[in-house]
Coordinates of C-alpha atoms in Angstrom, one line a residue:
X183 CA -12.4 -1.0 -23.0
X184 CA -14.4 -3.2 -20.9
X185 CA -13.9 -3.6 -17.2
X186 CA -16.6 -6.4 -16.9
X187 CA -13.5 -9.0 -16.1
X188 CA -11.9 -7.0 -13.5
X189 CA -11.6 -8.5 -10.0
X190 CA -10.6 -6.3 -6.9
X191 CA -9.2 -7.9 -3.5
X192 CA -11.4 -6.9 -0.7
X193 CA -8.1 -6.6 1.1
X194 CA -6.6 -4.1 -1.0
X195 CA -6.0 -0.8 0.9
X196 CA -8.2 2.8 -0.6
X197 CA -6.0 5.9 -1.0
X198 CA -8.3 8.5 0.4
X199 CA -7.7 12.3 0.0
X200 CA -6.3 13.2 3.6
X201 CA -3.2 10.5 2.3
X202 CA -2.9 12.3 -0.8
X203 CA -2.6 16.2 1.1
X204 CA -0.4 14.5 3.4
X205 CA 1.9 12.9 0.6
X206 CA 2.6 16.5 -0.7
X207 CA 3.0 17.9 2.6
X208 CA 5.7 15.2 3.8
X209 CA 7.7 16.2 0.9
X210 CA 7.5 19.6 0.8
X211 CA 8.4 19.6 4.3
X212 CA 11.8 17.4 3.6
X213 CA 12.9 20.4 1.3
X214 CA 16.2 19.7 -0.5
X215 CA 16.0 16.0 0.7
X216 CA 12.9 15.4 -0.3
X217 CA 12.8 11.6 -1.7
X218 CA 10.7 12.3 -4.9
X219 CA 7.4 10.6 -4.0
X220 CA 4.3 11.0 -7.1
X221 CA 2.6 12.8 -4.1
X222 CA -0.2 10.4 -4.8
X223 CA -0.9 9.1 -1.4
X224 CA 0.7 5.4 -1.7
X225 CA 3.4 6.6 1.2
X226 CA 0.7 7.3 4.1
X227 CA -1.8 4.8 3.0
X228 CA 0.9 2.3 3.5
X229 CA 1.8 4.1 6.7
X230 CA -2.2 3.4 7.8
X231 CA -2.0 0.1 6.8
X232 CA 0.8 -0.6 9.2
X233 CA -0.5 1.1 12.0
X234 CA -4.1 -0.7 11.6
X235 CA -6.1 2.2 11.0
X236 CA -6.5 1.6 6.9
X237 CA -9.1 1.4 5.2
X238 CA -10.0 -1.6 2.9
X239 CA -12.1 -2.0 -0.2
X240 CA -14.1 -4.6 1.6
X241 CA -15.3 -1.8 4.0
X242 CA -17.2 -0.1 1.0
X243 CA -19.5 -3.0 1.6
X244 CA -20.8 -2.1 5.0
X245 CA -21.8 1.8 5.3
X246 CA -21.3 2.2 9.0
X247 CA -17.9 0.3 9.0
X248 CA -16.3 2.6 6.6
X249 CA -18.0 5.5 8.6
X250 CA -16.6 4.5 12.0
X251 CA -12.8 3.5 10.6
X252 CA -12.8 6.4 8.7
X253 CA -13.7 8.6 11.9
X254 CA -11.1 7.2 13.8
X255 CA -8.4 7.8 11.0
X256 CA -9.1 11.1 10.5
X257 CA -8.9 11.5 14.4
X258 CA -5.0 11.1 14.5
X259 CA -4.8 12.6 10.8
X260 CA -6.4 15.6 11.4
X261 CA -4.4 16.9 14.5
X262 CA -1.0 16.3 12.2
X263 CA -2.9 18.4 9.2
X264 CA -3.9 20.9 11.8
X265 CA -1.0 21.3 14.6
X266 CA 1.4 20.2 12.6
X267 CA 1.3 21.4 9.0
X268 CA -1.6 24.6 10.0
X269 CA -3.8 22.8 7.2
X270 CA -7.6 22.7 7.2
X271 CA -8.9 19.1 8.9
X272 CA -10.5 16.7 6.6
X273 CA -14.1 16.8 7.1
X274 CA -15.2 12.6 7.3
X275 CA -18.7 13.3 6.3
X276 CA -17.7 14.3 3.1
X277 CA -14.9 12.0 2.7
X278 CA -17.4 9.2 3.3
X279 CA -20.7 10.5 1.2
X280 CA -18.1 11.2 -1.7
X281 CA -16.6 7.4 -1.7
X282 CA -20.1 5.4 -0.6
X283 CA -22.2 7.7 -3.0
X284 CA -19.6 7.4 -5.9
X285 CA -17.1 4.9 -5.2
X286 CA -18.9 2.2 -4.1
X287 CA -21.6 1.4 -6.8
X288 CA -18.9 1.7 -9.5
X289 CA -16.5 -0.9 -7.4
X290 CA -18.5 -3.7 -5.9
X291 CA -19.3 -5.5 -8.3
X292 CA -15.9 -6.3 -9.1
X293 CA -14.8 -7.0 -4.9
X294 CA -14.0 -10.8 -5.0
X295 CA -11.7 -12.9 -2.8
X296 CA -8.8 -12.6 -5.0
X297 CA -7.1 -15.5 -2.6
X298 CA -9.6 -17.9 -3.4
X299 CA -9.9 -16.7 -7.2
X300 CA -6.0 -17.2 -8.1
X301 CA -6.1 -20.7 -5.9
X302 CA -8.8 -21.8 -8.0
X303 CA -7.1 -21.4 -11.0
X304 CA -4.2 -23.1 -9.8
X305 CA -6.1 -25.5 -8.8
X306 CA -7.6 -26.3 -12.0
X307 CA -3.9 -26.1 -13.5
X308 CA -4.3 -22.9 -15.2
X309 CA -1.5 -20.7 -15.7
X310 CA -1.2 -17.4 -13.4
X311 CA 0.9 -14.5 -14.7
X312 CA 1.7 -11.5 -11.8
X313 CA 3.4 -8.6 -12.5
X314 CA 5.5 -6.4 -9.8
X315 CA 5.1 -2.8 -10.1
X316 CA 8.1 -0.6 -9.5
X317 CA 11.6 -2.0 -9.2
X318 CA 13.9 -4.2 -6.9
X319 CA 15.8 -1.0 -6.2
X320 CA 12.6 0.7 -4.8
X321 CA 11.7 -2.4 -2.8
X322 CA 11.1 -1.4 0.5
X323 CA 13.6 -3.5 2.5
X324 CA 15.8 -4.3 -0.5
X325 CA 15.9 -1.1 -2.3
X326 CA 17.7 2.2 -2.0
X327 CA 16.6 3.4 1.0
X328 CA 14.8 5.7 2.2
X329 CA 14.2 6.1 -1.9
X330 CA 12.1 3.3 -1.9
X331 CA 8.4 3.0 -2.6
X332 CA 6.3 1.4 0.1
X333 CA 5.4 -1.7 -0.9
X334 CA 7.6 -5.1 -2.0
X335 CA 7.8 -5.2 -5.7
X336 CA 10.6 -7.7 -5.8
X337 CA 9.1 -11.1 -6.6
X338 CA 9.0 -12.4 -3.4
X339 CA 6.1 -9.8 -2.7
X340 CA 3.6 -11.8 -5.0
X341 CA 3.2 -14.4 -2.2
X342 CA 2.4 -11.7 0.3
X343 CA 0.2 -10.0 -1.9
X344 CA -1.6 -12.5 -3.9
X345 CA -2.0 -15.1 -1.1
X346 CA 0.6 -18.0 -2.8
X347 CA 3.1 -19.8 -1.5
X348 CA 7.2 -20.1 -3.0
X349 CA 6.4 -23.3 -4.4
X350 CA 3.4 -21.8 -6.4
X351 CA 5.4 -19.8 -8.3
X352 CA 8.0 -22.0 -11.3
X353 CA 9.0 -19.0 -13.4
X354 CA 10.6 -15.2 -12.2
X355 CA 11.2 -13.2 -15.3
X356 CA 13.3 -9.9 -14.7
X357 CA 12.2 -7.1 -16.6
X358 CA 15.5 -4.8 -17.2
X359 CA 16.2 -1.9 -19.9
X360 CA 19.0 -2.2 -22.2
X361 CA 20.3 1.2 -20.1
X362 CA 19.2 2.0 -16.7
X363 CA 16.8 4.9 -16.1
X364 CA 14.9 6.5 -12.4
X365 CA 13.1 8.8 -11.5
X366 CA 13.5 10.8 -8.5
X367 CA 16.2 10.9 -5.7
X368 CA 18.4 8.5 -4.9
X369 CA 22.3 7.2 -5.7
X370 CA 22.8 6.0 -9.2
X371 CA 26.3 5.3 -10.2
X372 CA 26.0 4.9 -13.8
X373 CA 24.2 8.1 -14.0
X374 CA 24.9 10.0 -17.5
X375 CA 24.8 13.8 -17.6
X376 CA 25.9 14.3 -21.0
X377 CA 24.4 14.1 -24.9
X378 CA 24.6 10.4 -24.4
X379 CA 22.2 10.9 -21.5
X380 CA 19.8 13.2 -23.1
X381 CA 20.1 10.7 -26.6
X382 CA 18.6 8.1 -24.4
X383 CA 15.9 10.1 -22.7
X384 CA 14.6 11.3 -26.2
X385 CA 15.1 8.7 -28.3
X386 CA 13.5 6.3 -25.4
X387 CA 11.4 8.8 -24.6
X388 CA 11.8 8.4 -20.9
X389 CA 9.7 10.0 -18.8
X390 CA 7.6 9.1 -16.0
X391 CA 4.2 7.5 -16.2
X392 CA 2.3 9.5 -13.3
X393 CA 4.3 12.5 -12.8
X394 CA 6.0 13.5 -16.7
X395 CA 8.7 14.0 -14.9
X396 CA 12.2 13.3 -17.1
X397 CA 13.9 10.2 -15.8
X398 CA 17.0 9.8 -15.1
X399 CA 19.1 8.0 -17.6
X400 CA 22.5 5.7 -17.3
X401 CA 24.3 2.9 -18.6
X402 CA 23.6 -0.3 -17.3
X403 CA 25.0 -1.8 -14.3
X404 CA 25.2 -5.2 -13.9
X405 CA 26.4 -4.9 -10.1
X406 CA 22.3 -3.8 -9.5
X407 CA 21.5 -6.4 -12.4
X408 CA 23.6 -9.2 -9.9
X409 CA 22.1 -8.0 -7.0
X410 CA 18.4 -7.9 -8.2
X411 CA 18.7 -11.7 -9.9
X412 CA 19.3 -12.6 -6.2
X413 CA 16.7 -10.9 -4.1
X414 CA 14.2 -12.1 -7.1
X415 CA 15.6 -15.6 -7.8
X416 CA 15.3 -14.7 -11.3
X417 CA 14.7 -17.4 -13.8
X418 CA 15.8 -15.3 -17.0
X419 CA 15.7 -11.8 -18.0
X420 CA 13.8 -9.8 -20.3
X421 CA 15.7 -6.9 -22.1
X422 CA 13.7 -3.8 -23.1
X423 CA 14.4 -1.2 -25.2
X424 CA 17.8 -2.2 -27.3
X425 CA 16.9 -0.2 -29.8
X426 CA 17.3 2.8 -28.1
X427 CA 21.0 1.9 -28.0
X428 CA 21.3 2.0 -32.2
X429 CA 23.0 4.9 -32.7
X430 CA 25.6 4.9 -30.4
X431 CA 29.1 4.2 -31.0
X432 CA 30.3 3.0 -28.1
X433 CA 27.9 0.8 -25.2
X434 CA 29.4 0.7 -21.9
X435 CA 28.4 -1.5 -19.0
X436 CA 29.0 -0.9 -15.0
X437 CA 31.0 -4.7 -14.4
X438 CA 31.8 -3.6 -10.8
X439 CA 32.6 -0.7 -8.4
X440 CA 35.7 1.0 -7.0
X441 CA 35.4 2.7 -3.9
X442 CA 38.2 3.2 -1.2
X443 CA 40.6 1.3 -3.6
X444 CA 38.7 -1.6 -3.2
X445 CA 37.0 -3.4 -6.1
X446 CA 33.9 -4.0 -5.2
X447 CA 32.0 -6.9 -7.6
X448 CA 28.6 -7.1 -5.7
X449 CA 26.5 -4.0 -4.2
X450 CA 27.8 -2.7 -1.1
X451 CA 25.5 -3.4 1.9
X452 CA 26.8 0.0 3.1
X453 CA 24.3 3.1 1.6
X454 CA 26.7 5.6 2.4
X455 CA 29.6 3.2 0.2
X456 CA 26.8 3.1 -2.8
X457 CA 26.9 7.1 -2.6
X458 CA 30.6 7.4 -3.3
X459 CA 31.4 4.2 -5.8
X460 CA 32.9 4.7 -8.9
X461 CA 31.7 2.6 -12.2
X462 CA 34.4 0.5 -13.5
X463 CA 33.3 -0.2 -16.7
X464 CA 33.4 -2.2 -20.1
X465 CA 33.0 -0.9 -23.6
X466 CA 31.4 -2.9 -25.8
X467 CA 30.9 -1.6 -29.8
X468 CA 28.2 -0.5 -31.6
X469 CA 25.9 -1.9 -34.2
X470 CA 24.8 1.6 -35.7
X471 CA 21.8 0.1 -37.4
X472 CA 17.9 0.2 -37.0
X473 CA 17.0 -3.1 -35.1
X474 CA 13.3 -2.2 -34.8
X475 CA 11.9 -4.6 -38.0
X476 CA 14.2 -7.2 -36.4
X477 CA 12.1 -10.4 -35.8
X478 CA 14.2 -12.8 -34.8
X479 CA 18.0 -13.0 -32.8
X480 CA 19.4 -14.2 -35.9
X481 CA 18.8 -11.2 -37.4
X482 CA 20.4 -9.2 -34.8
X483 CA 23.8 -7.4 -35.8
X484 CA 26.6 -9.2 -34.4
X485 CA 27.7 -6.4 -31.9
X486 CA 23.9 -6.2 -30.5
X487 CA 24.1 -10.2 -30.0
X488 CA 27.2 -9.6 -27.9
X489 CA 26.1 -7.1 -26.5
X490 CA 23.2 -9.5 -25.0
X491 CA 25.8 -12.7 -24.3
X492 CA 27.7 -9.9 -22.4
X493 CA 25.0 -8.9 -20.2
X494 CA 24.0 -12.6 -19.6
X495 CA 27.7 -13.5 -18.5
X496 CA 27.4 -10.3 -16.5
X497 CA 24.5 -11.4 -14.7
X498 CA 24.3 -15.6 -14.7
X499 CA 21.1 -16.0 -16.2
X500 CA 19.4 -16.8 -19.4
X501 CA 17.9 -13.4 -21.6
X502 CA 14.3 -14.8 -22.8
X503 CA 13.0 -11.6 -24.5
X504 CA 14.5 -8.9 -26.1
X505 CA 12.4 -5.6 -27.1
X506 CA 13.2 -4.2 -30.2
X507 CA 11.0 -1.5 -30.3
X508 CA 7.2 -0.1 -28.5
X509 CA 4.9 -2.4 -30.0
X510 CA 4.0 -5.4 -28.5
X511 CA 4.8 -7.2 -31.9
X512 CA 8.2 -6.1 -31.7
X513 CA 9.6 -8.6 -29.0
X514 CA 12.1 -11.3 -29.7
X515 CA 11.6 -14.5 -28.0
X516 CA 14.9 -16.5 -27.4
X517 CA 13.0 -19.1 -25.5
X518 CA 9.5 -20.1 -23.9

């Protein structure tokens, strides 16, 4: 596939190796509450981004920029991979040759200023589409802390990160499966632990992009679903996967929480509450049919239609688009 279109922000933050060794060291240090990271480096890079000794893609542009920043990151960074963990230092020469002598011819060409590029096109009245990466329950500030990512997915983070403003954005679609699934640590009240857990990890195949590891499967809760239409100011919601829900008999639904005796209809601001909730739930029937040549809502089986009316009550907005299967051809659009 071509990469001849792809544009990279010159603001965008490089994962270098010492982030990656330090990543895997963090959490194999927290032991038993280790959080679950992909040990891929995104934690500390952040963490280097925050305390202004990152390093950008623009940097790969200048030679003895990159050399100097990356000298005085690896300053601090070494003494924690030396004093702290007993670990070799990082060697900056290297570090630097390997991303200027590699890195850098295959990458410039595509550094733009990705402000200017998106305002252009807005400018010109094209249409932008962004998509958020992880989940509003790994946001941050919004998510499950500390079993969070380290970044903003939630769709308020496309104005920081792209450059925009609120008003430039008309249209927040929520992408949520017809069950709910994670992977690593972290509270999950609807979390399943029998056959009807493992008949949605196989059958939805569920396991995580980067690390293989087997998610963690549950029936959906529309308490998170609530709470993650506010924090996005969702226009509608996407379902994906309904099919994966075919075969069972019954389909239950987290409507609310009990905890302390106390009903508890939005999420509890309280982690340590979240940790101990019950689900209270609703049971909705099954439509014990294939749905995956299904092209339009019509066609649906009355139970799987409810099923989707239920959810939308649950939740207070509109479902656009319903997946039906893998393929991009099987998606139901209920509006545009």
């Amino acid at each position: 596939m071509s990469t001849s279109g792809l544009r990279l922000s010159g603001n965008a933050h490089l994962i270098l190796p010492y982030h990656q060794e330090l990543d895997a060291l963090h959490e194999r240090h927290l032991g038993k509450n280790k959080l679950g990271t992909t040990k891929r480096g995104i934690g500390p890079a952040y963490a280097d981004r925050a305390m202004r000794v990152g390093i950008r893609v623009q940097d790969l542009l200048d030679e003895k920029i990159f050399r100097q920043k990356l000298g005085a990151a690896l300053e601090h960074t070494n003494k924690v991979l030396t004093r702290v963990f007993n670990r070799l230092p990082i060697d900056a020469d290297e570090v630097a040759d390997e991303y200027l002598g590699n890195c850098a011819p295959r990458l410039i060409p595509h550094i733009t200023d990705a402000v200017g590029l998106v305002h252009d096109e807005l400018d010109a009245g094209g249409r932008i589409l962004m998509e958020g990466a992880q989940a509003t329950f790994l946001d941050l500030d919004h998510g499950t802390y500390p079993f969070v990512t380290s970044s903003n997915p939630v769709a308020g983070g496309a104005c920081t990160g792209a450059g925009i403003g609120p008003r430039d954005i008309d249209r927040v679609i929520g992408i949520a499966k017809a069950y709910v699934t994670r992977v690593g640590a972290g509270p999950f009240p609807t979390e399943l632990f029998d056959d009807v857990g493992d008949h949605l990890v196989d059958v939805g195949h569920e396991y995580g992009t980067n690390t293989g590891r087997r998610r963690r499967p549950g029936w959906l809760d529309a308490v998170m679903l609530r709470y993650a239409v506010r924090v996005n100011s969702l226009s509608e919601l996407a379902i994906a996967k309904l099919d994966v829900l075919d075969q069972l008999e019954v389909i239950r639904v987290c409507v609310a929480y009990e905890a302390d005796g106390e009903r508890l209809d939005q999420l509890p601001y309280h982690q340590s509450v979240l940790h101990r909730v019950t689900p209270v739930y609703e049971d909705l029937p099954g439509w014990g049919i294939d749905i995956s040549g299904v092209t339009e809502r019509s066609q649906l089986p009355p139970e799987a239609d409810a099923y989707l009316r239920f959810v939308e009550q649950q939740v207070g907005v509109p479902i656009g688009m319903v997946g039906v299967g893998p393929d991009r051809q099987q998606v139901l659009r209920f509006s545009d």
